[in-house]
PDB file of C-alpha atoms in Angstrom:
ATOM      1  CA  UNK G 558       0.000   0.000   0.000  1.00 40.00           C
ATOM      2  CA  UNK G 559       1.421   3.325  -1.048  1.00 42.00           C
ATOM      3  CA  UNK G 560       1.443   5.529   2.195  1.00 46.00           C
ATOM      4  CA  UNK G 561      -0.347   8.849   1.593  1.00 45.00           C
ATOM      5  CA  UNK G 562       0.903  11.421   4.176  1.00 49.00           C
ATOM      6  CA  UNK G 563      -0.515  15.345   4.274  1.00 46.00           C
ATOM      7  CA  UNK G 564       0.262  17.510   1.417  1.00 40.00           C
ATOM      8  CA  UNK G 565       0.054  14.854  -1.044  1.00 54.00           C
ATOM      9  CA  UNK G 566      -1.465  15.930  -3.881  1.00 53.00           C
ATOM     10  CA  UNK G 567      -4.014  12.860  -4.131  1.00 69.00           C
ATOM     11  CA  UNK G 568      -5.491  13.422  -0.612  1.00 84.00           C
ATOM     12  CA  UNK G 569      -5.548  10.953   2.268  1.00 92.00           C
ATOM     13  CA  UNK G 570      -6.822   7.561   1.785  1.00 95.00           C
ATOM     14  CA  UNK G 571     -11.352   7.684   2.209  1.00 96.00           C
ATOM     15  CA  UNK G 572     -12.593   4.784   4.594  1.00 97.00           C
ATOM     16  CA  UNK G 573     -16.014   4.155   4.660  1.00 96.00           C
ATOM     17  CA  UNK G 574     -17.928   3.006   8.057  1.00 95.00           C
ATOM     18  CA  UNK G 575     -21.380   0.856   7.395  1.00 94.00           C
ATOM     19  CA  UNK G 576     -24.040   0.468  10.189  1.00 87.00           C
ATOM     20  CA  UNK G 577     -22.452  -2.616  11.295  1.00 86.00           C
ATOM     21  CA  UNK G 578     -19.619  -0.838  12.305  1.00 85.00           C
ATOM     22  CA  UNK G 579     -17.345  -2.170   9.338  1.00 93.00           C
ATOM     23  CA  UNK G 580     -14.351  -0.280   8.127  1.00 96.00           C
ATOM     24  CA  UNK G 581     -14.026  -0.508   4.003  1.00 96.00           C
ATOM     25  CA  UNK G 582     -11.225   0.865   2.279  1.00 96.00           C
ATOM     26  CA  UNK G 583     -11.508   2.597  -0.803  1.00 94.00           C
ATOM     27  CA  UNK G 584      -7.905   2.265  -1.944  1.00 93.00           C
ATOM     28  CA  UNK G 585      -7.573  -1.306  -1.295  1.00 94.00           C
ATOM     29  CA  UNK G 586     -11.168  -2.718  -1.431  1.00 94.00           C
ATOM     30  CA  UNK G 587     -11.264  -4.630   1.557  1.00 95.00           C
ATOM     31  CA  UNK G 588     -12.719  -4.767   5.271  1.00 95.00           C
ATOM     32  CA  UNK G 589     -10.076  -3.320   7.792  1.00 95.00           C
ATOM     33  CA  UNK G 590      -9.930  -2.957  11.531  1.00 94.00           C
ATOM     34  CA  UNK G 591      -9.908  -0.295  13.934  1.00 93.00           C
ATOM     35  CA  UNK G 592      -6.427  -2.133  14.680  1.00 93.00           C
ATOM     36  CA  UNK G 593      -5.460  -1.175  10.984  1.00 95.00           C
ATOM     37  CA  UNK G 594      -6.120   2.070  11.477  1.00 95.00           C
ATOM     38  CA  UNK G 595      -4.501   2.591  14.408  1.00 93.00           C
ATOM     39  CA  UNK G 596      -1.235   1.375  12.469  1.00 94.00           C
ATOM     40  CA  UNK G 597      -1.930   3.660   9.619  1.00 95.00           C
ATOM     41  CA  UNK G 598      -1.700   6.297  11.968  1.00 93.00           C
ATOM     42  CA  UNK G 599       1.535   4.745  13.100  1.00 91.00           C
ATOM     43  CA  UNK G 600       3.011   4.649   9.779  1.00 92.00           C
ATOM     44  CA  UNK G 601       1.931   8.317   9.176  1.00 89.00           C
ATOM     45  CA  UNK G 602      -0.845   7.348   6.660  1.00 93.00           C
ATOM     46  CA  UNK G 603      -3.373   9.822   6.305  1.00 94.00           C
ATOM     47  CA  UNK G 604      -7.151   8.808   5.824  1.00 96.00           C
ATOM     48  CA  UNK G 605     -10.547  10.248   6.430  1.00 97.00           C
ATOM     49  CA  UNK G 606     -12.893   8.254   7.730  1.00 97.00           C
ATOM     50  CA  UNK G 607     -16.742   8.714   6.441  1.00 97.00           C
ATOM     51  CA  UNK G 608     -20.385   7.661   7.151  1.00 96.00           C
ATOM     52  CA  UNK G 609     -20.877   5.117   4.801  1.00 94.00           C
ATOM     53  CA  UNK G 610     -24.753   6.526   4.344  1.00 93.00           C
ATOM     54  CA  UNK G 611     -24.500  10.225   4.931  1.00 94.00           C
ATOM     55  CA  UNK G 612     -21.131  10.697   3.857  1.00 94.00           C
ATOM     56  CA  UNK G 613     -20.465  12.702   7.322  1.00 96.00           C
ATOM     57  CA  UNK G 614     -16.749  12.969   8.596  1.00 97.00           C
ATOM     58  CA  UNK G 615     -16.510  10.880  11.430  1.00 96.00           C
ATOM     59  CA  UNK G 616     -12.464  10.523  11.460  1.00 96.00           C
ATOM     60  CA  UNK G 617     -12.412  12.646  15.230  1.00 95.00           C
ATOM     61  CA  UNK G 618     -15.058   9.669  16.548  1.00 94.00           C
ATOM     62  CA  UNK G 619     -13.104   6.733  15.044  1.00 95.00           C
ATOM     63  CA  UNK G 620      -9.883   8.249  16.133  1.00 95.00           C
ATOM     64  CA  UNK G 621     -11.131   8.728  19.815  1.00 94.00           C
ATOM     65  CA  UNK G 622     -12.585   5.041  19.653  1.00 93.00           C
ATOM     66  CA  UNK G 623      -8.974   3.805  19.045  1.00 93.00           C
ATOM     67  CA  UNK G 624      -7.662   5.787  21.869  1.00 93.00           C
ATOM     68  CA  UNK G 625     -10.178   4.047  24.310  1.00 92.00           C
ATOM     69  CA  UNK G 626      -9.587   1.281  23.016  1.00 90.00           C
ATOM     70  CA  UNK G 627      -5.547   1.533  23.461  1.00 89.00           C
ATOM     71  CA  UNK G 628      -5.721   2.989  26.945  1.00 89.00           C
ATOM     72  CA  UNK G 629      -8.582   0.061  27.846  1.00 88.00           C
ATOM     73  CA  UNK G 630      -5.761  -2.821  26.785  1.00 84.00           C
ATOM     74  CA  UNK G 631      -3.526  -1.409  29.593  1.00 79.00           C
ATOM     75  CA  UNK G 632      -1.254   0.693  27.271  1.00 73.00           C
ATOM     76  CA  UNK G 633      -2.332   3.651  29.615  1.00 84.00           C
ATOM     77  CA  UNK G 634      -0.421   6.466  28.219  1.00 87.00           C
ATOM     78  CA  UNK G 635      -2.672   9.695  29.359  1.00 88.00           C
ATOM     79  CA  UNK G 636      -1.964  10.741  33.630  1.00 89.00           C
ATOM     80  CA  UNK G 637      -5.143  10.485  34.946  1.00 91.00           C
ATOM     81  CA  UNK G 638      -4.724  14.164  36.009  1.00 91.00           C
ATOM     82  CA  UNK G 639      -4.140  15.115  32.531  1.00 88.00           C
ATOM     83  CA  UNK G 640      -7.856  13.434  31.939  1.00 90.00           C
ATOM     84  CA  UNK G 641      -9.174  15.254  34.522  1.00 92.00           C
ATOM     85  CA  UNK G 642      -7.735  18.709  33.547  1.00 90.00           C
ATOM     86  CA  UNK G 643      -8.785  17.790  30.211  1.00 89.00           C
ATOM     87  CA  UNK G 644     -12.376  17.085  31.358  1.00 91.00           C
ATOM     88  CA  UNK G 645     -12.571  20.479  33.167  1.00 92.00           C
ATOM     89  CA  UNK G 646     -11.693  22.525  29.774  1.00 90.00           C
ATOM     90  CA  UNK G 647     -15.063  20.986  28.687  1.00 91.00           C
ATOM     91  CA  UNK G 648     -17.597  24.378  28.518  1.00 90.00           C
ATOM     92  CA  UNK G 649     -14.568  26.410  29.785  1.00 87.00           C
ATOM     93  CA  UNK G 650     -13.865  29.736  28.655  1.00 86.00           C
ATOM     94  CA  UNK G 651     -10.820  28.171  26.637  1.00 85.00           C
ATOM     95  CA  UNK G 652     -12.066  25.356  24.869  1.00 88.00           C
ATOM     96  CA  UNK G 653     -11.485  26.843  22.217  1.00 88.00           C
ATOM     97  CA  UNK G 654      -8.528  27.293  22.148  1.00 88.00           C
ATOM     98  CA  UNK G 655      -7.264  23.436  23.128  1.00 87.00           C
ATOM     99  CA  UNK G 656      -7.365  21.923  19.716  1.00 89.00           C
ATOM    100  CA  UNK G 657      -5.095  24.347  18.511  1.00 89.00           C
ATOM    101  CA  UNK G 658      -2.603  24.425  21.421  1.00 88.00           C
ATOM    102  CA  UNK G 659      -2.669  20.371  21.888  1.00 87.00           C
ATOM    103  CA  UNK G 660      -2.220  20.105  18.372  1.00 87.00           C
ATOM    104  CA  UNK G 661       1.038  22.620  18.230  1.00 88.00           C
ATOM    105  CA  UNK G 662       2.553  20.955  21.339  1.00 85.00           C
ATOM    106  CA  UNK G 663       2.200  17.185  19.850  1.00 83.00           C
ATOM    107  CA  UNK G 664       3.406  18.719  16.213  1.00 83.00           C
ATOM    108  CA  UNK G 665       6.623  20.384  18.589  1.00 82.00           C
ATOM    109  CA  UNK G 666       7.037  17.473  20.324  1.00 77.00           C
ATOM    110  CA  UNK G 667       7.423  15.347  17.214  1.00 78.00           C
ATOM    111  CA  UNK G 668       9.686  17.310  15.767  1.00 79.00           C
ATOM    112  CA  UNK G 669      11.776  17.152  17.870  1.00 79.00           C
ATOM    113  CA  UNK G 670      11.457  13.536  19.136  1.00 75.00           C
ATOM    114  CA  UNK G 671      14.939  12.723  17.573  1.00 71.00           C
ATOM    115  CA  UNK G 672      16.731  15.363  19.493  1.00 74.00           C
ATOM    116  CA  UNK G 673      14.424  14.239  22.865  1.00 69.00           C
ATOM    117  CA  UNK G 674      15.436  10.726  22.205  1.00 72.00           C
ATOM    118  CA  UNK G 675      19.173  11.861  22.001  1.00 73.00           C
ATOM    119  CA  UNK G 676      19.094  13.745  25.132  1.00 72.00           C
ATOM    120  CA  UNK G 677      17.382  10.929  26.926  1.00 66.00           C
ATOM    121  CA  UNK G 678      19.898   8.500  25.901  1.00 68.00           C
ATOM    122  CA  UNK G 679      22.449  10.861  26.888  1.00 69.00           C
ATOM    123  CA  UNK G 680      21.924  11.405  30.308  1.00 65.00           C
ATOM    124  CA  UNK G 681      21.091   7.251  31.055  1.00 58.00           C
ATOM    125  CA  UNK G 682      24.773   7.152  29.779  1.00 64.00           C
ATOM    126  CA  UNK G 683      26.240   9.978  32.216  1.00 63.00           C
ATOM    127  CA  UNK G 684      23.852   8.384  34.939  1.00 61.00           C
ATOM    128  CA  UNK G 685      25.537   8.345  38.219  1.00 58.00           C
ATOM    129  CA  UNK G 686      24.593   5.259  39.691  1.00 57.00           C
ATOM    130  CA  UNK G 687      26.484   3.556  36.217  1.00 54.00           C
ATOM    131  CA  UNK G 688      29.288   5.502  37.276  1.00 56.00           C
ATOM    132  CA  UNK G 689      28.942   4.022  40.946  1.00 59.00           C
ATOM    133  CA  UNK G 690      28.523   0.681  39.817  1.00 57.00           C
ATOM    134  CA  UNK G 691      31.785   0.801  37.836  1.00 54.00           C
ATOM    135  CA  UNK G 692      33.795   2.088  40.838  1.00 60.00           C
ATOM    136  CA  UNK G 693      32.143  -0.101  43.147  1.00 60.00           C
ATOM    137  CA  UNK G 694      33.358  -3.153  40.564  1.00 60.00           C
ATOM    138  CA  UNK G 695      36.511  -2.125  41.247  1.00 65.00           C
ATOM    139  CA  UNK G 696      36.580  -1.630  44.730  1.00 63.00           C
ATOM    140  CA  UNK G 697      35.095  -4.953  44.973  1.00 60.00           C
ATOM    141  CA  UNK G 698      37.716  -6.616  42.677  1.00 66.00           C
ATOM    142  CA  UNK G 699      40.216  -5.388  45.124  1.00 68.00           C
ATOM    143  CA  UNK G 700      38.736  -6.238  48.239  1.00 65.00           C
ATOM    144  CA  UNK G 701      38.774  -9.898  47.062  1.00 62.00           C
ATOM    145  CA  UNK G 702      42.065  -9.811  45.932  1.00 65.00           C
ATOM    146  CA  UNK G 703      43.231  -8.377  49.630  1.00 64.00           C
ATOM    147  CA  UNK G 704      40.857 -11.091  51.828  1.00 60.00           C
ATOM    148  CA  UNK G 705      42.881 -13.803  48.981  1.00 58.00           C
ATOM    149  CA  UNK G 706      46.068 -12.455  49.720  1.00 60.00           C
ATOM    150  CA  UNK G 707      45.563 -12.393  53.682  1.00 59.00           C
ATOM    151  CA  UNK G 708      43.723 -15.682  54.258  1.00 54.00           C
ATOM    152  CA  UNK G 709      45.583 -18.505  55.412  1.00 53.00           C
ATOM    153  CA  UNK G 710      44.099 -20.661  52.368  1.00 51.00           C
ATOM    154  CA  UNK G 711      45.887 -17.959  49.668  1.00 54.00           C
ATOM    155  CA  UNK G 712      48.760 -20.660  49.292  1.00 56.00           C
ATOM    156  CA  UNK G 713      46.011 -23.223  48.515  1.00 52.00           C
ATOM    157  CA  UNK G 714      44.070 -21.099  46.692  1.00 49.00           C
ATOM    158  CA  UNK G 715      46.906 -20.622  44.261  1.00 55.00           C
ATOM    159  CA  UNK G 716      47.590 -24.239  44.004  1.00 54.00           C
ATOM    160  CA  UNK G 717      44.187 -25.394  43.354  1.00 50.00           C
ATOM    161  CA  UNK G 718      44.373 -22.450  40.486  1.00 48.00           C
ATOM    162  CA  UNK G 719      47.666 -23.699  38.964  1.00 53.00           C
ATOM    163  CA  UNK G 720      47.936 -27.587  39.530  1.00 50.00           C
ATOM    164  CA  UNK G 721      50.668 -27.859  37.105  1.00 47.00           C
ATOM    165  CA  UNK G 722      52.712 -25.442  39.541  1.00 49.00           C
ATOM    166  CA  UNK G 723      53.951 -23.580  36.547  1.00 47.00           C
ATOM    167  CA  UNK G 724      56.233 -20.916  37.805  1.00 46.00           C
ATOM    168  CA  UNK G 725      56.887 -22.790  41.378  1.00 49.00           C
ATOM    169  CA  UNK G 726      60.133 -24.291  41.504  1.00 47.00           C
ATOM    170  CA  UNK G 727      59.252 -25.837  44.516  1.00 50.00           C
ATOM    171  CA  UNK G 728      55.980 -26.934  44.203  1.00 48.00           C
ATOM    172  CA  UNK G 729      56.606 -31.005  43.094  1.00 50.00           C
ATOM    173  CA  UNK G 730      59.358 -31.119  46.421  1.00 54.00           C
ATOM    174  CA  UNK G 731      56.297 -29.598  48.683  1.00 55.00           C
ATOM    175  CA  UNK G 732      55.222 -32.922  50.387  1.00 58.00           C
ATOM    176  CA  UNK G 733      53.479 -30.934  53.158  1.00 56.00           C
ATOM    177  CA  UNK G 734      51.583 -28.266  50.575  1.00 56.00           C
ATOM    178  CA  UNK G 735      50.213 -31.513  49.036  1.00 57.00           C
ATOM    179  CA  UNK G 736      48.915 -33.293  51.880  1.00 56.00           C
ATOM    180  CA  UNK G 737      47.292 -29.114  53.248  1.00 54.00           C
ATOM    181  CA  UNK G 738      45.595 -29.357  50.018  1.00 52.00           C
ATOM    182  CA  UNK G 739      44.507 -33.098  49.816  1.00 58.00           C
ATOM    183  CA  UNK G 740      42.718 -32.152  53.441  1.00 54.00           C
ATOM    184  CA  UNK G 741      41.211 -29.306  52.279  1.00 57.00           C
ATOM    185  CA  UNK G 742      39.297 -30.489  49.201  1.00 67.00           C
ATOM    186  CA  UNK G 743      36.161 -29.549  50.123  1.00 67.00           C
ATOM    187  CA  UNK G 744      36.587 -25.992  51.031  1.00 68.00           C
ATOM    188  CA  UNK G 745      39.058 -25.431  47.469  1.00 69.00           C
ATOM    189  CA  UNK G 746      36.147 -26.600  45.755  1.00 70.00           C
ATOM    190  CA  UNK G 747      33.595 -24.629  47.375  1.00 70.00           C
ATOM    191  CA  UNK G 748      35.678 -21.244  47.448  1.00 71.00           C
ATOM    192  CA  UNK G 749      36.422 -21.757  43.502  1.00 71.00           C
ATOM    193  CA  UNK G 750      32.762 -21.767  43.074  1.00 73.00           C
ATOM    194  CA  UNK G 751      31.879 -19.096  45.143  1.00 71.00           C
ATOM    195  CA  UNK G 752      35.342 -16.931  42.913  1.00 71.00           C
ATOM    196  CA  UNK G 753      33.531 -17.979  40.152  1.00 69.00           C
ATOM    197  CA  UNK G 754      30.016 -16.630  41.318  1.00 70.00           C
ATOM    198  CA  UNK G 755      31.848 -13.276  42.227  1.00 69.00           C
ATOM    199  CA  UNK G 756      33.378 -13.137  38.711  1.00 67.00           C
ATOM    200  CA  UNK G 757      30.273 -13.859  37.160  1.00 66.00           C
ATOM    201  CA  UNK G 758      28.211 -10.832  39.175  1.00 62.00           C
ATOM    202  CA  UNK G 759      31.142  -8.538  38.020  1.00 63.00           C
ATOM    203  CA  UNK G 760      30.793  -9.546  34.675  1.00 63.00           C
ATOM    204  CA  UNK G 761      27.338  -9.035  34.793  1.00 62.00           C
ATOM    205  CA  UNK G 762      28.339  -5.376  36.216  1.00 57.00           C
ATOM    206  CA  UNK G 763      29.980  -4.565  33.053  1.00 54.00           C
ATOM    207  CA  UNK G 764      27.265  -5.053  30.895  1.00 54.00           C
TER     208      UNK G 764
END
Protein backbone atom coordinates (compact mmCIF):
# COMPACT_ATOMS: atom_id res chain seq x y z
CA UNK A 1 0.00 0.00 0.00
CA UNK A 2 1.42 3.32 -1.05
CA UNK A 3 1.44 5.53 2.20
CA UNK A 4 -0.35 8.85 1.59
CA UNK A 5 0.90 11.42 4.18
CA UNK A 6 -0.51 15.35 4.27
CA UNK A 7 0.26 17.51 1.42
CA UNK A 8 0.05 14.85 -1.04
CA UNK A 9 -1.46 15.93 -3.88
CA UNK A 10 -4.01 12.86 -4.13
CA UNK A 11 -5.49 13.42 -0.61
CA UNK A 12 -5.55 10.95 2.27
CA UNK A 13 -6.82 7.56 1.78
CA UNK A 14 -11.35 7.68 2.21
CA UNK A 15 -12.59 4.78 4.59
CA UNK A 16 -16.01 4.16 4.66
CA UNK A 17 -17.93 3.01 8.06
CA UNK A 18 -21.38 0.86 7.39
CA UNK A 19 -24.04 0.47 10.19
CA UNK A 20 -22.45 -2.62 11.29
CA UNK A 21 -19.62 -0.84 12.31
CA UNK A 22 -17.34 -2.17 9.34
CA UNK A 23 -14.35 -0.28 8.13
CA UNK A 24 -14.03 -0.51 4.00
CA UNK A 25 -11.22 0.87 2.28
CA UNK A 26 -11.51 2.60 -0.80
CA UNK A 27 -7.90 2.26 -1.94
CA UNK A 28 -7.57 -1.31 -1.30
CA UNK A 29 -11.17 -2.72 -1.43
CA UNK A 30 -11.26 -4.63 1.56
CA UNK A 31 -12.72 -4.77 5.27
CA UNK A 32 -10.08 -3.32 7.79
CA UNK A 33 -9.93 -2.96 11.53
CA UNK A 34 -9.91 -0.30 13.93
CA UNK A 35 -6.43 -2.13 14.68
CA UNK A 36 -5.46 -1.17 10.98
CA UNK A 37 -6.12 2.07 11.48
CA UNK A 38 -4.50 2.59 14.41
CA UNK A 39 -1.23 1.38 12.47
CA UNK A 40 -1.93 3.66 9.62
CA UNK A 41 -1.70 6.30 11.97
CA UNK A 42 1.54 4.75 13.10
CA UNK A 43 3.01 4.65 9.78
CA UNK A 44 1.93 8.32 9.18
CA UNK A 45 -0.84 7.35 6.66
CA UNK A 46 -3.37 9.82 6.30
CA UNK A 47 -7.15 8.81 5.82
CA UNK A 48 -10.55 10.25 6.43
CA UNK A 49 -12.89 8.25 7.73
CA UNK A 50 -16.74 8.71 6.44
CA UNK A 51 -20.39 7.66 7.15
CA UNK A 52 -20.88 5.12 4.80
CA UNK A 53 -24.75 6.53 4.34
CA UNK A 54 -24.50 10.22 4.93
CA UNK A 55 -21.13 10.70 3.86
CA UNK A 56 -20.47 12.70 7.32
CA UNK A 57 -16.75 12.97 8.60
CA UNK A 58 -16.51 10.88 11.43
CA UNK A 59 -12.46 10.52 11.46
CA UNK A 60 -12.41 12.65 15.23
CA UNK A 61 -15.06 9.67 16.55
CA UNK A 62 -13.10 6.73 15.04
CA UNK A 63 -9.88 8.25 16.13
CA UNK A 64 -11.13 8.73 19.81
CA UNK A 65 -12.59 5.04 19.65
CA UNK A 66 -8.97 3.81 19.04
CA UNK A 67 -7.66 5.79 21.87
CA UNK A 68 -10.18 4.05 24.31
CA UNK A 69 -9.59 1.28 23.02
CA UNK A 70 -5.55 1.53 23.46
CA UNK A 71 -5.72 2.99 26.94
CA UNK A 72 -8.58 0.06 27.85
CA UNK A 73 -5.76 -2.82 26.79
CA UNK A 74 -3.53 -1.41 29.59
CA UNK A 75 -1.25 0.69 27.27
CA UNK A 76 -2.33 3.65 29.62
CA UNK A 77 -0.42 6.47 28.22
CA UNK A 78 -2.67 9.69 29.36
CA UNK A 79 -1.96 10.74 33.63
CA UNK A 80 -5.14 10.49 34.95
CA UNK A 81 -4.72 14.16 36.01
CA UNK A 82 -4.14 15.12 32.53
CA UNK A 83 -7.86 13.43 31.94
CA UNK A 84 -9.17 15.25 34.52
CA UNK A 85 -7.73 18.71 33.55
CA UNK A 86 -8.78 17.79 30.21
CA UNK A 87 -12.38 17.09 31.36
CA UNK A 88 -12.57 20.48 33.17
CA UNK A 89 -11.69 22.52 29.77
CA UNK A 90 -15.06 20.99 28.69
CA UNK A 91 -17.60 24.38 28.52
CA UNK A 92 -14.57 26.41 29.78
CA UNK A 93 -13.87 29.74 28.65
CA UNK A 94 -10.82 28.17 26.64
CA UNK A 95 -12.07 25.36 24.87
CA UNK A 96 -11.49 26.84 22.22
CA UNK A 97 -8.53 27.29 22.15
CA UNK A 98 -7.26 23.44 23.13
CA UNK A 99 -7.37 21.92 19.72
CA UNK A 100 -5.09 24.35 18.51
CA UNK A 101 -2.60 24.42 21.42
CA UNK A 102 -2.67 20.37 21.89
CA UNK A 103 -2.22 20.11 18.37
CA UNK A 104 1.04 22.62 18.23
CA UNK A 105 2.55 20.95 21.34
CA UNK A 106 2.20 17.18 19.85
CA UNK A 107 3.41 18.72 16.21
CA UNK A 108 6.62 20.38 18.59
CA UNK A 109 7.04 17.47 20.32
CA UNK A 110 7.42 15.35 17.21
CA UNK A 111 9.69 17.31 15.77
CA UNK A 112 11.78 17.15 17.87
CA UNK A 113 11.46 13.54 19.14
CA UNK A 114 14.94 12.72 17.57
CA UNK A 115 16.73 15.36 19.49
CA UNK A 116 14.42 14.24 22.87
CA UNK A 117 15.44 10.73 22.20
CA UNK A 118 19.17 11.86 22.00
CA UNK A 119 19.09 13.75 25.13
CA UNK A 120 17.38 10.93 26.93
CA UNK A 121 19.90 8.50 25.90
CA UNK A 122 22.45 10.86 26.89
CA UNK A 123 21.92 11.40 30.31
CA UNK A 124 21.09 7.25 31.06
CA UNK A 125 24.77 7.15 29.78
CA UNK A 126 26.24 9.98 32.22
CA UNK A 127 23.85 8.38 34.94
CA UNK A 128 25.54 8.34 38.22
CA UNK A 129 24.59 5.26 39.69
CA UNK A 130 26.48 3.56 36.22
CA UNK A 131 29.29 5.50 37.28
CA UNK A 132 28.94 4.02 40.95
CA UNK A 133 28.52 0.68 39.82
CA UNK A 134 31.78 0.80 37.84
CA UNK A 135 33.80 2.09 40.84
CA UNK A 136 32.14 -0.10 43.15
CA UNK A 137 33.36 -3.15 40.56
CA UNK A 138 36.51 -2.13 41.25
CA UNK A 139 36.58 -1.63 44.73
CA UNK A 140 35.09 -4.95 44.97
CA UNK A 141 37.72 -6.62 42.68
CA UNK A 142 40.22 -5.39 45.12
CA UNK A 143 38.74 -6.24 48.24
CA UNK A 144 38.77 -9.90 47.06
CA UNK A 145 42.07 -9.81 45.93
CA UNK A 146 43.23 -8.38 49.63
CA UNK A 147 40.86 -11.09 51.83
CA UNK A 148 42.88 -13.80 48.98
CA UNK A 149 46.07 -12.46 49.72
CA UNK A 150 45.56 -12.39 53.68
CA UNK A 151 43.72 -15.68 54.26
CA UNK A 152 45.58 -18.51 55.41
CA UNK A 153 44.10 -20.66 52.37
CA UNK A 154 45.89 -17.96 49.67
CA UNK A 155 48.76 -20.66 49.29
CA UNK A 156 46.01 -23.22 48.52
CA UNK A 157 44.07 -21.10 46.69
CA UNK A 158 46.91 -20.62 44.26
CA UNK A 159 47.59 -24.24 44.00
CA UNK A 160 44.19 -25.39 43.35
CA UNK A 161 44.37 -22.45 40.49
CA UNK A 162 47.67 -23.70 38.96
CA UNK A 163 47.94 -27.59 39.53
CA UNK A 164 50.67 -27.86 37.10
CA UNK A 165 52.71 -25.44 39.54
CA UNK A 166 53.95 -23.58 36.55
CA UNK A 167 56.23 -20.92 37.80
CA UNK A 168 56.89 -22.79 41.38
CA UNK A 169 60.13 -24.29 41.50
CA UNK A 170 59.25 -25.84 44.52
CA UNK A 171 55.98 -26.93 44.20
CA UNK A 172 56.61 -31.00 43.09
CA UNK A 173 59.36 -31.12 46.42
CA UNK A 174 56.30 -29.60 48.68
CA UNK A 175 55.22 -32.92 50.39
CA UNK A 176 53.48 -30.93 53.16
CA UNK A 177 51.58 -28.27 50.57
CA UNK A 178 50.21 -31.51 49.04
CA UNK A 179 48.91 -33.29 51.88
CA UNK A 180 47.29 -29.11 53.25
CA UNK A 181 45.59 -29.36 50.02
CA UNK A 182 44.51 -33.10 49.82
CA UNK A 183 42.72 -32.15 53.44
CA UNK A 184 41.21 -29.31 52.28
CA UNK A 185 39.30 -30.49 49.20
CA UNK A 186 36.16 -29.55 50.12
CA UNK A 187 36.59 -25.99 51.03
CA UNK A 188 39.06 -25.43 47.47
CA UNK A 189 36.15 -26.60 45.76
CA UNK A 190 33.60 -24.63 47.37
CA UNK A 191 35.68 -21.24 47.45
CA UNK A 192 36.42 -21.76 43.50
CA UNK A 193 32.76 -21.77 43.07
CA UNK A 194 31.88 -19.10 45.14
CA UNK A 195 35.34 -16.93 42.91
CA UNK A 196 33.53 -17.98 40.15
CA UNK A 197 30.02 -16.63 41.32
CA UNK A 198 31.85 -13.28 42.23
CA UNK A 199 33.38 -13.14 38.71
CA UNK A 200 30.27 -13.86 37.16
CA UNK A 201 28.21 -10.83 39.18
CA UNK A 202 31.14 -8.54 38.02
CA UNK A 203 30.79 -9.55 34.68
CA UNK A 204 27.34 -9.03 34.79
CA UNK A 205 28.34 -5.38 36.22
CA UNK A 206 29.98 -4.57 33.05
CA UNK A 207 27.26 -5.05 30.90
Amino acid sequence: MAKTKKGDPDGPITIKKYANRRLYNTQTSNYITLDFLAEMTRNDIDFVVVDAKTGNDITHNVLTQIIVDEESSGQNMLPVNFLRQLISMYGNSMQSLMPSYLEASMDNFRKNQKQFQEAVEGALNKNPLGQMAVKNQKQFQEAIENALKSSPLAGVVEKALNPLGLGDKTASNDEAEEEEISAKDLEIMELKQQLADIQSKIDNLDD
